[in-house]
Amino acid sequence: MIRDFSIVLENMDRLLVGLMNTVLLSTTGIFLSLLIGVAFAAALMSENRVVVRPTRALVDTMRCIPFLLLAYLVYYALPSLGLNFDNWTSGLVAIVIYNAGYMAEILRGVWAQLPRESIDAGSAFGFYGRNLYLRIILPQVVLAAIPMIGNQSIQVIKDTAFLMIIAVPELTHAASSIQSKYYVPFAAFISAVALYWAMCSVIEAGVRRVERIAQVRR
Amino acid sequence: MTDAADRDEDGLPTLRVLGLTKTFGDNIVLDGVSLSVSKGKTVCVLGPSGSGKSTLLRCVNWLERPDQGAIFLGSTRVGFRNAGGGILMTARELAQVRARMGMVFQHFNLWPHLTVLENIIEAPMHVLRRPREKAVHTAETLLKRVGLIDKRNDFPSRLSGGQKQRVGIARALAMEPEVLLFDEPTSALDPETVGEVIAVMRTLSAEGRTMLVVTHEMQFARETANEIVFIDRGRIVEKSAPQLFFASPQTERARQFLQRYSVR
Amino acid sequence: MGAGVLKGGEWAIRRTGGSVIPAMTSADFISLLQGAAVTVALSLAGIVIGVPLGLSLAILLWRRVPLAQLIVKTYVSLIRATPLVTLGLLIYFALPAIGLQIGPVTAAILTLAINTTAFNCEIWRAGLTDFPKDQIESAQAFGMSWPHTFRRIMLPQVARTCLPALVNEMTLLLKGSPAIAVVGIVDVTRAAVRIGANTYEPLPPFLLATALYAAIVFVFVRAQRWLEGSSKAR
């Protein structure tokens, strides 16, 4: 067993490349899906049915289907519509679309619970439309939603592992290739688990940090 | 009730409310309410709970849409592009009218994610598009006036109710509004802190600000108001000078009300 | 290059540049349904193990059983951070290495069960700690034993409060179940991929798979509403 782990250690660079890809996919995915989620949340809270309906349909669909299925759809099915992405880009696109739906629903849920008072004050002082949303509503919504955004971010990191099935060289894929080459399954995958656990701990620590900043701003 | 000396430059009172009616479902909250506030005057609206006082104020800046009636800020009709009231204002135009009125809320309604200073400069910078240095300078002057300059970098969650309300008043003043609207500004405060807020309001009135104040503070109303408007169950029951209203109320309902809230 | 017309359950054969490529047949459709059956069966197996096991672990935490605290907390913390794919690979490849020969089905069920137990433990634990203490105290004042108190007073109410979260976790498990493809199981997602690879038309089987998942989730949510309704009748 110790020998197994030393083999893994020798191949650490491969594992780290996989880790880097996971981190890259996750952070880009979280960031972009949050941006789009902000726009979708505004659409969901709109009074315009033409805007609400399709957004609602998209968000609900994303919450109904498995992530892997969406990744397959993007990778295998989109080419027949003319959109050809490589596996890495397909993975990223799937992550962004899938989680934009979840982020939108999180933000919308928090927004609906937000006390009207500060928004009323915004309107009374002459804020409206995009100004009201970006400067008054959104900061408060995001601050209140931090724990849920943190949870969703952990989910994103875990979902990237599915992409190994379409040969994206992320962490699990790296562990799997070390495993199959040297036949050290326990050591390889335990190392991967340890690294996933480390990433999630970083996010949880980050959430705790931001929560302390957010507390005084509520 | 008003004479020539009280008129604005163009001859109109600063704020006019004409025949305001508002229903929520079957409930008639306001029924044909009319009043006006001339430049430099303080009008206090009194009445029992549920009389529609808060709704009146929220209709003035169109936070609630009245069902009937008209509200004029100077010569601008609030909510409509034309004085006749046929064409609704765009969101942008409505925002512009609101920016000319300063509102102080019962529950302060400060923006919790901003510091005290940021609360005060936010609207001047991002609605009136004033440069930052000017907005900050104005904000600091106002904070000194309300006695809270040392709290400028604190967040509202750290402040007491009275402090929050004084910030709320400074925030409204920073917009240099044509009229100040006060929605029961001391109702949510502990008795000890009511005084500090009332003191600020007294100063503002003495300075000649145009103010429409919905309140339960009888002493403040008696000593500061130029006119008392007494509302009960959505209708104006009495409208008179404070000396007259408090000393010899003309109607039975006003008498009953004053008995319950007897002025010490 | 025209697409065929749907005839009695079979798409007609398409022609592309002269060669004949099979479109989705009724046999393909059946294999999709079989995949769905596999998905449902294995997910249900995971749920049937995971919900009670999660409750047991939550009770250990709640009762502050000394050694269990450390073990359970470590387990929950690790598993909640581990992707299903990685866990599946670990179980399927590592267990044989230490002598335990397991087939794909066992590996799949183990993976799903170990995963969902950790999440269910968290849900139950929150439900148990939020339970009002005064009800427990009054039961004890009446001389009720612990097992009795738990079974008759706490469990019914805690189960009702936790129900939405538990069902949510079930749907999450279902949506994570395609991970079991890495241990060799053909679930509905993998079946759809296979069909798409054969027919060069991935869209129809994927859309059908989507519909199947949505249908299963719908049944879960319905069952939750039914359960909530029947418990309210008390």
XYZ file of C-alpha atoms in Angstrom, chain A residues 116-129 131 134-137 139-140 143 213 215-218, chain B residues 58 61 63 91-92 95 98-99 101 103 105 109-113 122-123 126-127 129 155 157-158 171-172 175:
54
model
C -39.335 45.177 0.376
C -38.119 48.064 2.489
C -34.749 48.766 0.986
C -36.128 48.235 -2.523
C -38.956 50.715 -1.787
C -36.372 53.199 -0.623
C -34.482 52.663 -3.862
C -37.602 53.391 -5.912
C -38.479 56.383 -3.741
C -35.075 57.908 -4.337
C -35.346 57.602 -8.098
C -33.702 54.246 -8.821
C -35.447 52.152 -11.449
C -34.867 49.366 -13.945
C -29.965 50.780 -11.908
C -27.653 46.301 -10.074
C -27.064 48.798 -7.266
C -29.824 48.082 -4.760
C -31.364 44.634 -5.241
C -25.896 43.288 -3.842
C -28.344 42.323 -1.120
C -24.882 38.624 0.029
C -18.271 40.070 5.872
C -23.243 39.548 8.465
C -22.658 43.201 9.208
C -24.067 44.115 5.824
C -27.530 42.654 6.412
C -46.946 56.363 -0.446
C -44.442 59.481 -4.657
C -45.076 53.868 -4.406
C -40.260 54.548 -15.489
C -37.535 57.076 -16.184
C -37.846 58.224 -11.219
C -39.341 60.906 -7.199
C -35.812 62.265 -7.054
C -39.041 64.405 -3.273
C -38.750 60.371 1.775
C -39.516 55.943 6.213
C -35.248 51.565 4.986
C -31.510 52.145 4.869
C -29.517 50.066 2.432
C -27.866 47.477 4.679
C -25.038 46.586 2.336
C -25.671 56.601 -3.321
C -28.704 58.355 -4.788
C -26.210 57.294 -9.216
C -29.565 59.000 -9.723
C -25.196 61.817 -11.416
C -22.977 49.806 8.617
C -26.763 47.071 11.383
C -24.485 48.669 13.991
C -30.025 60.671 3.032
C -33.223 62.449 2.009
C -31.013 64.923 -2.723
